[in-house]
PDB file of C-alpha atoms in Angstrom:
ATOM      1  CA  MET A 880     116.825  97.438  82.092  1.00 68.00           C
ATOM      2  CA  SER A 881     114.146  99.807  81.565  1.00 84.00           C
ATOM      3  CA  LYS A 882     110.883  98.561  81.146  1.00 91.00           C
ATOM      4  CA  LYS A 883     108.755  97.793  78.270  1.00 94.00           C
ATOM      5  CA  ILE A 884     105.435  99.398  77.290  1.00 96.00           C
ATOM      6  CA  LEU A 885     103.033  99.019  74.164  1.00 96.00           C
ATOM      7  CA  VAL A 886     100.955 101.553  73.340  1.00 96.00           C
ATOM      8  CA  VAL A 887      98.123 100.987  70.633  1.00 95.00           C
ATOM      9  CA  ASP A 888      95.814 103.182  69.850  1.00 94.00           C
ATOM     10  CA  ASP A 889      94.373 104.954  66.170  1.00 92.00           C
ATOM     11  CA  GLU A 890      94.941 108.282  66.980  1.00 91.00           C
ATOM     12  CA  LYS A 891      98.585 109.338  66.743  1.00 91.00           C
ATOM     13  CA  PRO A 892      98.660 112.676  68.741  1.00 92.00           C
ATOM     14  CA  ILE A 893      97.816 111.034  71.618  1.00 90.00           C
ATOM     15  CA  SER A 894      99.833 107.555  71.351  1.00 92.00           C
ATOM     16  CA  ASP A 895     102.914 110.406  70.647  1.00 93.00           C
ATOM     17  CA  ILE A 896     101.827 112.380  73.489  1.00 93.00           C
ATOM     18  CA  ILE A 897     102.248 108.885  75.976  1.00 93.00           C
ATOM     19  CA  LYS A 898     104.907 107.696  74.313  1.00 94.00           C
ATOM     20  CA  PHE A 899     107.026 111.013  74.990  1.00 94.00           C
ATOM     21  CA  ASN A 900     105.945 111.078  79.209  1.00 93.00           C
ATOM     22  CA  LEU A 901     106.194 107.151  79.227  1.00 94.00           C
ATOM     23  CA  LYS A 902     109.726 107.908  77.823  1.00 93.00           C
ATOM     24  CA  LYS A 903     110.046 110.343  80.669  1.00 92.00           C
ATOM     25  CA  GLU A 904     109.961 108.047  82.722  1.00 91.00           C
ATOM     26  CA  ASN A 905     112.490 106.054  81.594  1.00 92.00           C
ATOM     27  CA  TYR A 906     110.558 103.549  80.033  1.00 95.00           C
ATOM     28  CA  ASP A 907     111.156 101.702  76.556  1.00 94.00           C
ATOM     29  CA  VAL A 908     107.900 102.322  74.507  1.00 95.00           C
ATOM     30  CA  VAL A 909     106.512 100.562  71.469  1.00 96.00           C
ATOM     31  CA  VAL A 910     103.294 101.634  69.338  1.00 96.00           C
ATOM     32  CA  ALA A 911     100.941 100.406  67.278  1.00 96.00           C
ATOM     33  CA  TYR A 912      98.122 102.041  65.749  1.00 95.00           C
ATOM     34  CA  ASP A 913      95.203  98.925  65.071  1.00 95.00           C
ATOM     35  CA  GLY A 914      94.612  95.741  66.691  1.00 93.00           C
ATOM     36  CA  GLU A 915      96.185  93.243  64.670  1.00 94.00           C
ATOM     37  CA  GLU A 916      99.501  95.155  64.668  1.00 95.00           C
ATOM     38  CA  ALA A 917      99.013  95.013  68.513  1.00 95.00           C
ATOM     39  CA  VAL A 918      98.672  91.627  68.582  1.00 95.00           C
ATOM     40  CA  ALA A 919     101.991  91.113  66.114  1.00 96.00           C
ATOM     41  CA  GLN A 920     104.005  93.670  68.196  1.00 95.00           C
ATOM     42  CA  VAL A 921     103.187  91.664  71.686  1.00 95.00           C
ATOM     43  CA  GLU A 922     104.166  88.088  69.880  1.00 94.00           C
ATOM     44  CA  ALA A 923     107.469  90.797  68.886  1.00 94.00           C
ATOM     45  CA  GLU A 924     107.683  92.578  71.843  1.00 93.00           C
ATOM     46  CA  LYS A 925     107.519  91.267  74.387  1.00 93.00           C
ATOM     47  CA  PRO A 926     106.109  94.397  76.996  1.00 94.00           C
ATOM     48  CA  ASP A 927     105.896  94.606  80.149  1.00 93.00           C
ATOM     49  CA  LEU A 928     102.724  96.820  80.475  1.00 94.00           C
ATOM     50  CA  ILE A 929     100.110  97.552  77.680  1.00 95.00           C
ATOM     51  CA  ILE A 930      98.178 100.375  77.441  1.00 95.00           C
ATOM     52  CA  LEU A 931      95.519  99.548  75.275  1.00 94.00           C
ATOM     53  CA  ASP A 932      92.578 101.489  73.560  1.00 91.00           C
ATOM     54  CA  LEU A 933      89.305  99.992  73.496  1.00 88.00           C
ATOM     55  CA  MET A 934      88.529 101.236  69.960  1.00 88.00           C
ATOM     56  CA  LEU A 935      90.476 100.308  67.485  1.00 92.00           C
ATOM     57  CA  PRO A 936      90.654  99.573  63.802  1.00 93.00           C
ATOM     58  CA  LYS A 937      90.807  96.019  62.518  1.00 91.00           C
ATOM     59  CA  MET A 938      90.608  94.341  65.629  1.00 91.00           C
ATOM     60  CA  ASP A 939      88.909  96.107  68.779  1.00 89.00           C
ATOM     61  CA  GLY A 940      90.533  96.521  71.944  1.00 89.00           C
ATOM     62  CA  ILE A 941      88.731  93.873  73.883  1.00 88.00           C
ATOM     63  CA  GLU A 942      89.261  90.972  70.842  1.00 91.00           C
ATOM     64  CA  VAL A 943      93.035  92.308  71.313  1.00 93.00           C
ATOM     65  CA  ALA A 944      92.875  91.613  75.467  1.00 90.00           C
ATOM     66  CA  ARG A 945      91.673  88.234  74.717  1.00 89.00           C
ATOM     67  CA  GLU A 946      93.476  86.674  72.154  1.00 91.00           C
ATOM     68  CA  VAL A 947      96.344  88.435  75.012  1.00 92.00           C
ATOM     69  CA  ARG A 948      95.127  86.404  77.393  1.00 88.00           C
ATOM     70  CA  LYS A 949      95.835  83.516  75.349  1.00 85.00           C
ATOM     71  CA  LYS A 950      99.523  83.521  75.938  1.00 86.00           C
ATOM     72  CA  TYR A 951     100.053  86.273  78.318  1.00 87.00           C
ATOM     73  CA  ASN A 952      99.734  87.427  81.892  1.00 83.00           C
ATOM     74  CA  MET A 953     101.708  90.962  81.565  1.00 87.00           C
ATOM     75  CA  PRO A 954      99.017  93.798  83.184  1.00 88.00           C
ATOM     76  CA  ILE A 955      97.049  95.568  80.553  1.00 91.00           C
ATOM     77  CA  ILE A 956      95.569  99.045  81.122  1.00 91.00           C
ATOM     78  CA  MET A 957      92.642  99.553  79.340  1.00 88.00           C
ATOM     79  CA  VAL A 958      91.724 102.745  77.718  1.00 87.00           C
ATOM     80  CA  THR A 959      88.532 103.679  77.001  1.00 80.00           C
ATOM     81  CA  ALA A 960      86.332 107.682  75.796  1.00 73.00           C
ATOM     82  CA  LYS A 961      83.274 105.420  76.902  1.00 64.00           C
ATOM     83  CA  ASP A 962      82.208 106.866  80.473  1.00 60.00           C
ATOM     84  CA  SER A 963      79.830 103.462  81.107  1.00 60.00           C
ATOM     85  CA  GLU A 964      79.668 100.995  83.205  1.00 60.00           C
ATOM     86  CA  ILE A 965      79.678  98.051  81.068  1.00 59.00           C
ATOM     87  CA  ASP A 966      82.628  98.723  79.392  1.00 63.00           C
ATOM     88  CA  LYS A 967      84.827  98.877  82.433  1.00 65.00           C
ATOM     89  CA  VAL A 968      83.343  96.429  83.419  1.00 68.00           C
ATOM     90  CA  LEU A 969      83.430  94.101  79.984  1.00 69.00           C
ATOM     91  CA  GLY A 970      87.605  94.979  79.892  1.00 68.00           C
ATOM     92  CA  LEU A 971      88.430  93.872  83.581  1.00 72.00           C
ATOM     93  CA  GLU A 972      86.409  90.626  82.539  1.00 71.00           C
ATOM     94  CA  ILE A 973      88.282  89.592  79.976  1.00 72.00           C
ATOM     95  CA  GLY A 974      91.365  90.275  82.074  1.00 74.00           C
ATOM     96  CA  ALA A 975      92.447  93.880  81.538  1.00 81.00           C
ATOM     97  CA  ASP A 976      93.811  95.015  85.002  1.00 82.00           C
ATOM     98  CA  ASP A 977      92.197  98.159  84.782  1.00 83.00           C
ATOM     99  CA  TYR A 978      91.345 101.433  83.030  1.00 81.00           C
ATOM    100  CA  VAL A 979      91.763 104.680  82.508  1.00 84.00           C
ATOM    101  CA  THR A 980      88.767 106.725  80.647  1.00 81.00           C
ATOM    102  CA  LYS A 981      89.867 109.734  78.695  1.00 80.00           C
ATOM    103  CA  PRO A 982      90.152 112.713  79.236  1.00 79.00           C
ATOM    104  CA  PHE A 983      93.071 111.780  81.411  1.00 82.00           C
ATOM    105  CA  SER A 984      95.658 113.605  82.533  1.00 84.00           C
ATOM    106  CA  ASN A 985      99.270 112.548  81.832  1.00 85.00           C
ATOM    107  CA  ARG A 986      99.571 112.353  85.785  1.00 86.00           C
ATOM    108  CA  GLU A 987      97.018 109.777  86.214  1.00 85.00           C
ATOM    109  CA  LEU A 988      98.001 107.570  83.393  1.00 88.00           C
ATOM    110  CA  VAL A 989     101.997 107.640  84.384  1.00 89.00           C
ATOM    111  CA  ALA A 990     100.634 107.181  88.182  1.00 86.00           C
ATOM    112  CA  ARG A 991      98.754 103.805  87.070  1.00 85.00           C
ATOM    113  CA  VAL A 992     101.269 102.664  85.095  1.00 89.00           C
ATOM    114  CA  LYS A 993     103.564 102.656  87.778  1.00 87.00           C
ATOM    115  CA  ALA A 994     101.391 100.659  90.082  1.00 81.00           C
ATOM    116  CA  ASN A 995     100.827  98.036  87.246  1.00 83.00           C
ATOM    117  CA  LEU A 996     104.158  97.333  86.885  1.00 82.00           C
ATOM    118  CA  ARG A 997     105.173  96.721  90.779  1.00 72.00           C
ATOM    119  CA  ARG A 998     105.734  92.995  91.076  1.00 53.00           C
ATOM    120  CA  GLU A 999     106.262  93.005  95.165  1.00 38.00           C
ATOM    121  CA  ILE A1000     102.847  93.888  97.054  1.00 36.00           C
ATOM    122  CA  THR A1001     104.103  96.716  99.417  1.00 40.00           C
ATOM    123  CA  SER A1002     102.995  95.534 102.506  1.00 35.00           C
ATOM    124  CA  SER A1003     104.427  91.504 101.617  1.00 40.00           C
ATOM    125  CA  SER A1004     107.019  92.491 104.236  1.00 42.00           C
ATOM    126  CA  GLU A1005     105.294  91.472 106.961  1.00 44.00           C
ATOM    127  CA  GLU A1006     106.118  88.476 106.089  1.00 44.00           C
ATOM    128  CA  GLU A1007     109.322  86.364 106.430  1.00 44.00           C
ATOM    129  CA  PRO A1008     111.761  86.777 104.288  1.00 43.00           C
ATOM    130  CA  GLU A1009     112.528  82.981 103.513  1.00 45.00           C
ATOM    131  CA  GLN A1010     108.156  81.970 102.631  1.00 55.00           C
ATOM    132  CA  LYS A1011     108.403  81.297  99.186  1.00 81.00           C
ATOM    133  CA  MET A1012     104.997  79.359  99.117  1.00 86.00           C
ATOM    134  CA  ILE A1013     101.674  79.584 100.826  1.00 89.00           C
ATOM    135  CA  LYS A1014      99.763  77.121 101.202  1.00 91.00           C
ATOM    136  CA  VAL A1015      95.789  77.753 101.596  1.00 91.00           C
ATOM    137  CA  GLY A1016      93.216  74.450 101.501  1.00 90.00           C
ATOM    138  CA  ASP A1017      94.213  72.841  98.454  1.00 91.00           C
ATOM    139  CA  LEU A1018      95.472  75.543  96.967  1.00 92.00           C
ATOM    140  CA  ILE A1019      99.139  75.956  96.683  1.00 92.00           C
ATOM    141  CA  ILE A1020     100.788  79.756  95.861  1.00 91.00           C
ATOM    142  CA  ASN A1021     104.325  79.793  94.844  1.00 89.00           C
ATOM    143  CA  LEU A1022     106.130  83.353  95.222  1.00 84.00           C
ATOM    144  CA  ASP A1023     109.299  82.305  93.004  1.00 78.00           C
ATOM    145  CA  ALA A1024     107.819  80.681  90.067  1.00 79.00           C
ATOM    146  CA  TYR A1025     104.668  83.302  90.090  1.00 81.00           C
ATOM    147  CA  SER A1026     102.227  80.372  90.342  1.00 86.00           C
ATOM    148  CA  VAL A1027      98.912  79.288  91.507  1.00 92.00           C
ATOM    149  CA  SER A1028      97.592  75.459  91.214  1.00 92.00           C
ATOM    150  CA  LYS A1029      95.121  73.527  92.607  1.00 92.00           C
ATOM    151  CA  ASN A1030      94.832  69.643  93.312  1.00 90.00           C
ATOM    152  CA  ASP A1031      98.281  69.600  91.403  1.00 86.00           C
ATOM    153  CA  GLU A1032      96.207  71.017  88.335  1.00 91.00           C
ATOM    154  CA  LYS A1033      97.912  74.729  87.187  1.00 91.00           C
ATOM    155  CA  ILE A1034      95.596  78.086  87.557  1.00 91.00           C
ATOM    156  CA  ASP A1035      96.664  80.997  84.651  1.00 88.00           C
ATOM    157  CA  LEU A1036      96.076  84.065  86.852  1.00 86.00           C
ATOM    158  CA  THR A1037      96.726  87.356  85.281  1.00 83.00           C
ATOM    159  CA  HIS A1038      99.097  89.685  87.076  1.00 80.00           C
ATOM    160  CA  ARG A1039      96.559  91.202  89.347  1.00 84.00           C
ATOM    161  CA  GLU A1040      94.942  88.016  89.589  1.00 88.00           C
ATOM    162  CA  PHE A1041      98.170  86.731  91.389  1.00 89.00           C
ATOM    163  CA  GLU A1042      99.177  89.654  93.446  1.00 88.00           C
ATOM    164  CA  LEU A1043      95.164  90.125  94.999  1.00 91.00           C
ATOM    165  CA  LEU A1044      95.473  86.233  95.842  1.00 93.00           C
ATOM    166  CA  HIS A1045      98.299  86.422  97.176  1.00 92.00           C
ATOM    167  CA  TYR A1046      97.940  89.451  99.565  1.00 91.00           C
ATOM    168  CA  LEU A1047      94.917  87.513 101.009  1.00 93.00           C
ATOM    169  CA  ALA A1048      96.645  84.805 101.192  1.00 92.00           C
ATOM    170  CA  ALA A1049      99.097  86.177 103.491  1.00 90.00           C
ATOM    171  CA  HIS A1050      97.098  87.995 105.640  1.00 90.00           C
ATOM    172  CA  ILE A1051      94.365  84.770 105.835  1.00 90.00           C
ATOM    173  CA  GLY A1052      91.719  85.278 108.453  1.00 91.00           C
ATOM    174  CA  GLN A1053      92.091  89.390 107.720  1.00 91.00           C
ATOM    175  CA  VAL A1054      89.272  91.106 106.535  1.00 92.00           C
ATOM    176  CA  MET A1055      90.359  93.829 104.138  1.00 92.00           C
ATOM    177  CA  THR A1056      88.445  96.807 102.681  1.00 91.00           C
ATOM    178  CA  ARG A1057      87.975  97.381  99.541  1.00 88.00           C
ATOM    179  CA  GLU A1058      89.642 100.875  99.867  1.00 86.00           C
ATOM    180  CA  ASN A1059      92.247  99.148 101.534  1.00 86.00           C
ATOM    181  CA  LEU A1060      92.935  96.166  99.182  1.00 88.00           C
ATOM    182  CA  LEU A1061      93.424  99.538  95.968  1.00 83.00           C
ATOM    183  CA  GLN A1062      96.008 100.647  98.478  1.00 80.00           C
ATOM    184  CA  THR A1063      98.402  98.106  98.464  1.00 83.00           C
ATOM    185  CA  VAL A1064      97.412  95.810  95.561  1.00 84.00           C
ATOM    186  CA  TRP A1065      97.050  98.002  93.202  1.00 78.00           C
ATOM    187  CA  SER A1066      98.907 100.760  94.665  1.00 70.00           C
ATOM    188  CA  TYR A1067      96.541 104.131  94.814  1.00 63.00           C
ATOM    189  CA  ASP A1068      93.939 105.654  96.124  1.00 54.00           C
ATOM    190  CA  TYR A1069      92.763 108.743  94.737  1.00 47.00           C
ATOM    191  CA  PHE A1070      92.417 107.399  91.261  1.00 56.00           C
ATOM    192  CA  GLY A1071      90.852 104.380  92.523  1.00 58.00           C
ATOM    193  CA  ASP A1072      87.882 102.499  91.761  1.00 71.00           C
ATOM    194  CA  VAL A1073      86.152 100.029  94.249  1.00 77.00           C
ATOM    195  CA  ARG A1074      84.518  98.100  91.580  1.00 80.00           C
ATOM    196  CA  THR A1075      87.910  97.293  90.203  1.00 83.00           C
ATOM    197  CA  VAL A1076      88.342  95.248  94.035  1.00 87.00           C
ATOM    198  CA  ASP A1077      84.834  93.691  93.083  1.00 89.00           C
ATOM    199  CA  VAL A1078      85.015  92.730  89.498  1.00 87.00           C
ATOM    200  CA  THR A1079      88.184  91.215  90.193  1.00 89.00           C
ATOM    201  CA  VAL A1080      87.162  89.200  93.528  1.00 92.00           C
ATOM    202  CA  ARG A1081      84.319  87.893  91.200  1.00 91.00           C
ATOM    203  CA  ARG A1082      86.870  86.702  88.547  1.00 89.00           C
ATOM    204  CA  LEU A1083      89.006  85.466  90.528  1.00 93.00           C
ATOM    205  CA  ARG A1084      87.058  83.309  92.356  1.00 94.00           C
ATOM    206  CA  GLU A1085      85.503  81.664  89.231  1.00 93.00           C
ATOM    207  CA  LYS A1086      89.074  80.641  88.643  1.00 93.00           C
ATOM    208  CA  ILE A1087      89.864  79.159  92.073  1.00 94.00           C
ATOM    209  CA  GLU A1088      85.988  78.309  93.558  1.00 94.00           C
ATOM    210  CA  ASP A1089      84.617  74.751  92.963  1.00 92.00           C
ATOM    211  CA  ASP A1090      81.360  77.157  93.007  1.00 93.00           C
ATOM    212  CA  PRO A1091      82.411  80.589  92.899  1.00 92.00           C
ATOM    213  CA  SER A1092      78.253  81.086  93.905  1.00 92.00           C
ATOM    214  CA  LYS A1093      79.772  79.665  96.922  1.00 93.00           C
ATOM    215  CA  PRO A1094      83.299  80.577  97.295  1.00 94.00           C
ATOM    216  CA  GLN A1095      84.886  78.953 100.139  1.00 93.00           C
ATOM    217  CA  TYR A1096      88.478  80.404  99.512  1.00 94.00           C
ATOM    218  CA  LEU A1097      87.799  84.244  98.889  1.00 95.00           C
ATOM    219  CA  VAL A1098      85.020  85.453 100.874  1.00 94.00           C
ATOM    220  CA  THR A1099      82.189  88.424 101.255  1.00 94.00           C
ATOM    221  CA  ARG A1100      82.326  90.027 104.616  1.00 91.00           C
ATOM    222  CA  ARG A1101      79.094  92.269 103.952  1.00 88.00           C
ATOM    223  CA  GLY A1102      79.622  96.103 104.216  1.00 85.00           C
ATOM    224  CA  VAL A1103      83.144  95.189 104.950  1.00 88.00           C
ATOM    225  CA  GLY A1104      84.933  93.831 102.086  1.00 91.00           C
ATOM    226  CA  TYR A1105      86.624  90.443 101.623  1.00 94.00           C
ATOM    227  CA  PHE A1106      89.105  87.969 103.809  1.00 94.00           C
ATOM    228  CA  MET A1107      90.840  84.858 102.522  1.00 93.00           C
ATOM    229  CA  LYS A1108      90.102  81.303 105.188  1.00 92.00           C
ATOM    230  CA  ASP A1109      91.278  77.843 104.569  1.00 90.00           C
ATOM    231  CA  PRO A1110      88.342  75.446 103.618  1.00 88.00           C
ATOM    232  CA  SER A1111      90.089  72.257 105.574  1.00 82.00           C
ATOM    233  CA  GLN A1112      90.510  74.268 108.423  1.00 78.00           C
ATOM    234  CA  GLU A1113      86.909  74.448 108.966  1.00 65.00           C
ATOM    235  CA  ASP A1114      85.251  72.607 111.844  1.00 49.00           C
TER     236      ASP A1114
END
């Protein structure tokens, strides 16, 4: 069954071009032209991924993403005509998994769609095939249920947050550079921006750490990257 993508853009020529190129890749595509319609389409269609323009009538892309994240974790690619740091970071902070800046190439957008739809991390083949659960301290990562809990309380993560946590936990103790994480978790490098990794790490820490300013699980190795550690294994 083909994946369903919701394209949200109030400029019909742009949404038509995006729809045309995605349909060429055999995706099922639905379109919304304002924020309120987008929220309604999410409820009605349950898309596998959303391409969401930042500037929309009735409800902007930030508000749409906030509404979606209250119930759903499908990947969101934020589209913005503003090439400014604050717009990109804000979009990632409220739960978007990725962003592109207009004007963008069709090849870039399709590459990002494919990368964000991949549920399997390519290097996860290194793991034992029978492993269905990873335990790190009080964190339990259930790979079958695609869920995370801490002290028996469920933690709501986005698609990208889960994959980042899964990858680092599967390689516990190994320091990963931002570039490596872009290649393995995001599945692209040329179009990647290492700031995407930093924002996602910060957002993930806010959900799994008791004190995000003093992380015990997701640790920074200054000048190199990030690694996962088990606090219960400390001396």
